[in-house]
XYZ file of N, CA and C in Angstrom:
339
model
N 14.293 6.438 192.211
C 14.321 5.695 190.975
C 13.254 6.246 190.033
N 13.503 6.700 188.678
C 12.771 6.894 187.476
C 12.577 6.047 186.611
N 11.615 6.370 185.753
C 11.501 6.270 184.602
C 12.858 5.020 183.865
N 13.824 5.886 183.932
C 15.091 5.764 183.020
C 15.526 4.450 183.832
N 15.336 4.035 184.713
C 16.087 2.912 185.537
C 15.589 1.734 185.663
N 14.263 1.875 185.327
C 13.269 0.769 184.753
C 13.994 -0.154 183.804
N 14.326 -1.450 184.002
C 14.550 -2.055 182.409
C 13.489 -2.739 181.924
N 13.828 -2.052 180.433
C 12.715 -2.126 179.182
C 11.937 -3.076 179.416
N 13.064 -4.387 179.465
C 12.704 -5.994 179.234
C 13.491 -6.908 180.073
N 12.735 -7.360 180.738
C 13.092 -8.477 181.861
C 12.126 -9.878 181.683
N 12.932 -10.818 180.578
C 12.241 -11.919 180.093
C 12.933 -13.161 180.850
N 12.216 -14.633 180.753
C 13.554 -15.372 181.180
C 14.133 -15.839 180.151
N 15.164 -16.554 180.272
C 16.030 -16.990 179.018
C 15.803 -17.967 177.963
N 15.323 -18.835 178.319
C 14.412 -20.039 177.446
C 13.005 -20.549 177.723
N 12.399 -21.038 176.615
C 10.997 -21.875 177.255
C 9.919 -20.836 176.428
N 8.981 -21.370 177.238
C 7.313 -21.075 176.810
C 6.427 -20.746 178.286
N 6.320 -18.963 178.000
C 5.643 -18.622 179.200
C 4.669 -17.102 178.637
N 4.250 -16.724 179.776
C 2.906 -15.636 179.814
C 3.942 -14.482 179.895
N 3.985 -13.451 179.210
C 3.976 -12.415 179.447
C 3.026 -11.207 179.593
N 3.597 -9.994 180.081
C 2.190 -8.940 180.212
C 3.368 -7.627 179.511
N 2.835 -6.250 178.661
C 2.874 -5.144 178.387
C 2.697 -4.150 179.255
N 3.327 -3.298 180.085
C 2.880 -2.625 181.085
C 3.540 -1.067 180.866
N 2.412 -0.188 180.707
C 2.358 1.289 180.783
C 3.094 2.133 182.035
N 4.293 2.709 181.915
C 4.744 3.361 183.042
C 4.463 5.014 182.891
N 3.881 5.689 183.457
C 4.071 7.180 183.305
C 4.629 8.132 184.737
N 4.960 9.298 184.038
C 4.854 10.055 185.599
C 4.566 11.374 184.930
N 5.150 12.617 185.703
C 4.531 13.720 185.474
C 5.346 14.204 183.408
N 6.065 13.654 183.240
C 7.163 14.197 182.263
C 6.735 13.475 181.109
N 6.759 12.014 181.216
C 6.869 10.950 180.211
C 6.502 9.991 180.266
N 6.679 8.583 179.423
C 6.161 7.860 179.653
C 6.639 6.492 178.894
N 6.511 5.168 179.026
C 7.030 3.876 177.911
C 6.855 2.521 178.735
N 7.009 1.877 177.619
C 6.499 0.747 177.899
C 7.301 -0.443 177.929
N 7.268 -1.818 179.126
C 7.903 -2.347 179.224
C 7.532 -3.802 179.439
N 8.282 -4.916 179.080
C 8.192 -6.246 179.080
C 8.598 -6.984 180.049
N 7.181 -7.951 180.678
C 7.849 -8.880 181.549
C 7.550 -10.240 181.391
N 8.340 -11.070 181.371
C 7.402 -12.482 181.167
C 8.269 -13.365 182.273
N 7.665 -14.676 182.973
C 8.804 -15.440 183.619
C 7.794 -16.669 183.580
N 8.604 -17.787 183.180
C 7.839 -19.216 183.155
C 7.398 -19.805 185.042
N 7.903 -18.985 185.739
C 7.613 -19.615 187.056
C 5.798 -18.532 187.440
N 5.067 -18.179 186.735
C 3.849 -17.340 186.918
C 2.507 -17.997 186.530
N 2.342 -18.692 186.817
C 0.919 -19.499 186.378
C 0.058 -18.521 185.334
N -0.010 -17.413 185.937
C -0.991 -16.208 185.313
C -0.475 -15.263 184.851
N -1.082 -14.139 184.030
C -0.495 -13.687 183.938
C -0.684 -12.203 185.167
N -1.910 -12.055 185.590
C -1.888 -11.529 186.881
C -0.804 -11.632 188.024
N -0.207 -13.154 188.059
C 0.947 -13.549 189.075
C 2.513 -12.497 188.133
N 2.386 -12.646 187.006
C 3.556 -11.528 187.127
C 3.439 -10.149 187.172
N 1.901 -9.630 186.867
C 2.114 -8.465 187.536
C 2.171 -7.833 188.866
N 1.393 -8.840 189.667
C 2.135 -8.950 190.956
C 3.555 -9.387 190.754
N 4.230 -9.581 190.453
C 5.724 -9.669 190.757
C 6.461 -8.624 190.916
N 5.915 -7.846 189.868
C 6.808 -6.659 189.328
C 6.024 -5.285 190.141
N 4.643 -5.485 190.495
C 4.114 -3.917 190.807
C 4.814 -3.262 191.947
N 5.842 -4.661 193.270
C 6.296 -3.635 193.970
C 7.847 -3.035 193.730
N 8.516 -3.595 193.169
C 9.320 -3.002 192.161
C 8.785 -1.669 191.557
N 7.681 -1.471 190.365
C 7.474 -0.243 190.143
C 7.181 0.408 190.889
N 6.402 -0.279 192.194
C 5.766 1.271 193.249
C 7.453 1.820 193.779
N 8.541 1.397 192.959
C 9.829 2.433 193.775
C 10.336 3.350 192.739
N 9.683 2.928 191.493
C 10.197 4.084 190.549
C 9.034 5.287 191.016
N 8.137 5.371 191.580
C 7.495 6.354 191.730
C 7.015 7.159 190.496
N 6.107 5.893 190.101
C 5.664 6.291 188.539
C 3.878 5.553 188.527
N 3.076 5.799 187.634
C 1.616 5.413 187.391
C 1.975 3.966 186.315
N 1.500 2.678 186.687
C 1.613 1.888 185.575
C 0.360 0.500 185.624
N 0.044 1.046 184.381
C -1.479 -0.094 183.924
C -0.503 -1.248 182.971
N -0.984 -2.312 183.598
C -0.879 -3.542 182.149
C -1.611 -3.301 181.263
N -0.869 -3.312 180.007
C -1.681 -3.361 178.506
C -2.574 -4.420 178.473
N -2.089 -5.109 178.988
C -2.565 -6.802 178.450
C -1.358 -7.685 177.804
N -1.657 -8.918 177.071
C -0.548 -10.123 177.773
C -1.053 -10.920 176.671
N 0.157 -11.872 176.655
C 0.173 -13.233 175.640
C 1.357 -13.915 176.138
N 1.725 -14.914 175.031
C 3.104 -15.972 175.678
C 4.236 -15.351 174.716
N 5.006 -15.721 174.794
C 6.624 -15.863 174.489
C 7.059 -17.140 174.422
N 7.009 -17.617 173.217
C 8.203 -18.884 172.807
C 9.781 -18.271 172.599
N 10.739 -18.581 173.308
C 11.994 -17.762 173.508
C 13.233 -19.409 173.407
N 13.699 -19.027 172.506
C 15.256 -19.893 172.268
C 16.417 -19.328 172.239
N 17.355 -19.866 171.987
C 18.634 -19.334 171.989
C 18.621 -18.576 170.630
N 17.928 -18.257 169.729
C 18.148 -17.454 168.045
C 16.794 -17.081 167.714
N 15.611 -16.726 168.263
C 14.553 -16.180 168.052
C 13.547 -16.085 169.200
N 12.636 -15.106 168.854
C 11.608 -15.391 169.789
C 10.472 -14.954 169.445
N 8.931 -15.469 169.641
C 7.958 -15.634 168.937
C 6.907 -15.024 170.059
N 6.117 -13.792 169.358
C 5.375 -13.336 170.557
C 4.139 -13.590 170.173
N 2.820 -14.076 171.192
C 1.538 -14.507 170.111
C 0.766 -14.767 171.335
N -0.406 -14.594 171.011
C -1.858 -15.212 172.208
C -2.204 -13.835 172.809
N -2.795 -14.192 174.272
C -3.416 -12.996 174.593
C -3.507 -13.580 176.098
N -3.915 -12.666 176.926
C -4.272 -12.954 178.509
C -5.790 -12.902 178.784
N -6.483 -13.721 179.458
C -8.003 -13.891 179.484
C -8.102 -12.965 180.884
N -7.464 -12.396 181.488
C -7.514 -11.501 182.667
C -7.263 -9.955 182.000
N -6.320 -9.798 181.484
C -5.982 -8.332 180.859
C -6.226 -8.208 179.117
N -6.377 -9.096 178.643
C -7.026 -9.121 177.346
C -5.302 -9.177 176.404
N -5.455 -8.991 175.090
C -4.402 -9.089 174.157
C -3.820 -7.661 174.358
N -2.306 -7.799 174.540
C -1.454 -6.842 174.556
C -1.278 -6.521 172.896
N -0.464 -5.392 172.722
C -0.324 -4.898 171.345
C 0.978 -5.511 171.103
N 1.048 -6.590 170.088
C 2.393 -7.315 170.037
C 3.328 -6.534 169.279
N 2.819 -5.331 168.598
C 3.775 -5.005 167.490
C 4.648 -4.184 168.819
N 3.709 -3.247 169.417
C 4.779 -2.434 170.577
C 5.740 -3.785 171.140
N 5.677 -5.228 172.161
C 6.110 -5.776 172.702
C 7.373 -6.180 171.744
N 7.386 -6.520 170.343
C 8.609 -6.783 169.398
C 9.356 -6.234 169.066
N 8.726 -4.653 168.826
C 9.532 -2.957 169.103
C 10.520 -2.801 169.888
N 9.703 -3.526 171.114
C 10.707 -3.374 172.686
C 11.852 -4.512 172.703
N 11.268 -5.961 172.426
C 12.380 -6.836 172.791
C 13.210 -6.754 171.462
N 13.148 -6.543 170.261
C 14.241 -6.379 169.149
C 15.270 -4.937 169.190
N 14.890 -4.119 170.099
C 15.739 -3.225 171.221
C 17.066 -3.674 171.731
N 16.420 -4.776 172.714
C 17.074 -5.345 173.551
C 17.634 -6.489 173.014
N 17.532 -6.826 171.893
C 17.582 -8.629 171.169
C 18.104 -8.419 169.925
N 18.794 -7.629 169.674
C 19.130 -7.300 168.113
C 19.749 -8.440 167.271
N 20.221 -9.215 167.927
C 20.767 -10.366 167.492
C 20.078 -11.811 167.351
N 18.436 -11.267 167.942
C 17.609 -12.539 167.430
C 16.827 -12.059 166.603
N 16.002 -13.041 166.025
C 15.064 -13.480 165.182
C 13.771 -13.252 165.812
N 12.735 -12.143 165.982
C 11.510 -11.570 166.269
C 10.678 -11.828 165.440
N 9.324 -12.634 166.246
C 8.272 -12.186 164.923
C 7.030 -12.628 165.846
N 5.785 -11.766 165.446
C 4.517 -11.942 166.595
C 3.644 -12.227 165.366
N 2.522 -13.067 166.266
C 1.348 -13.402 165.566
C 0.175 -12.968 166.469
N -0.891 -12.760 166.318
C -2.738 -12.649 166.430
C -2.714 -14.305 167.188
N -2.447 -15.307 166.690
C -2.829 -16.836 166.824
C -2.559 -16.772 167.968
N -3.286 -18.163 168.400
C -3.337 -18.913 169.944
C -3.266 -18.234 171.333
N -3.423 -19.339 172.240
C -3.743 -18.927 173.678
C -2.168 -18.917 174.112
């Protein structure tokens, strides 16, 4: 498994939860991908979710850092920061999910926890 088989963005479908930004590289290339799930207290608990998953793409990957996701059925709102990995770069994280979301309503803020 590569790079390419990674998906971008693996959010859950509704609600208010922590996500994290996470750096994948290997010898060739490299990008960045979204995870958030309301069942993670932390946001450390989802990168444990996901790191043994990546240890099978056989790739190098650091968390950017992290904030929440307000997510509805017609938009979704990216904003805050993680007190373990610090503030992710929201403009990359809106880049990524309006990718995958073309049909919602995106927009990130600096504000709140």
């Amino acid at each position: 498994m590569g790079l390419a088989e990674v998906k971008d963005v693996d959010i859950d479908e509704k609600g208010v939860y922590k996500y994290i930004l996470i750096q994948l590289s290997d010898d060739n290339q490299s990008k960045y991908i979204v995870r958030g799930y309301s069942d993670c207290a932390y946001h450390a608990d989802i990168y444990d979710k996901v790191e043994a998953g990546l240890s099978k793409a056989k790739c190098e990957h650091v968390c950017m850092g992290g904030g929440r996701i307000k997510r509805t059925s017609n938009a979704i709102e990216v904003y805050g920061y993680s007190q373990g990995f610090g503030q992710a770069d929201h403009s990359i994280t809106v880049g990524i999910l309006k990718k995958a979301f073309p049909h919602l309503t995106i927009e990130w803020s600096n504000e709140g926890y």
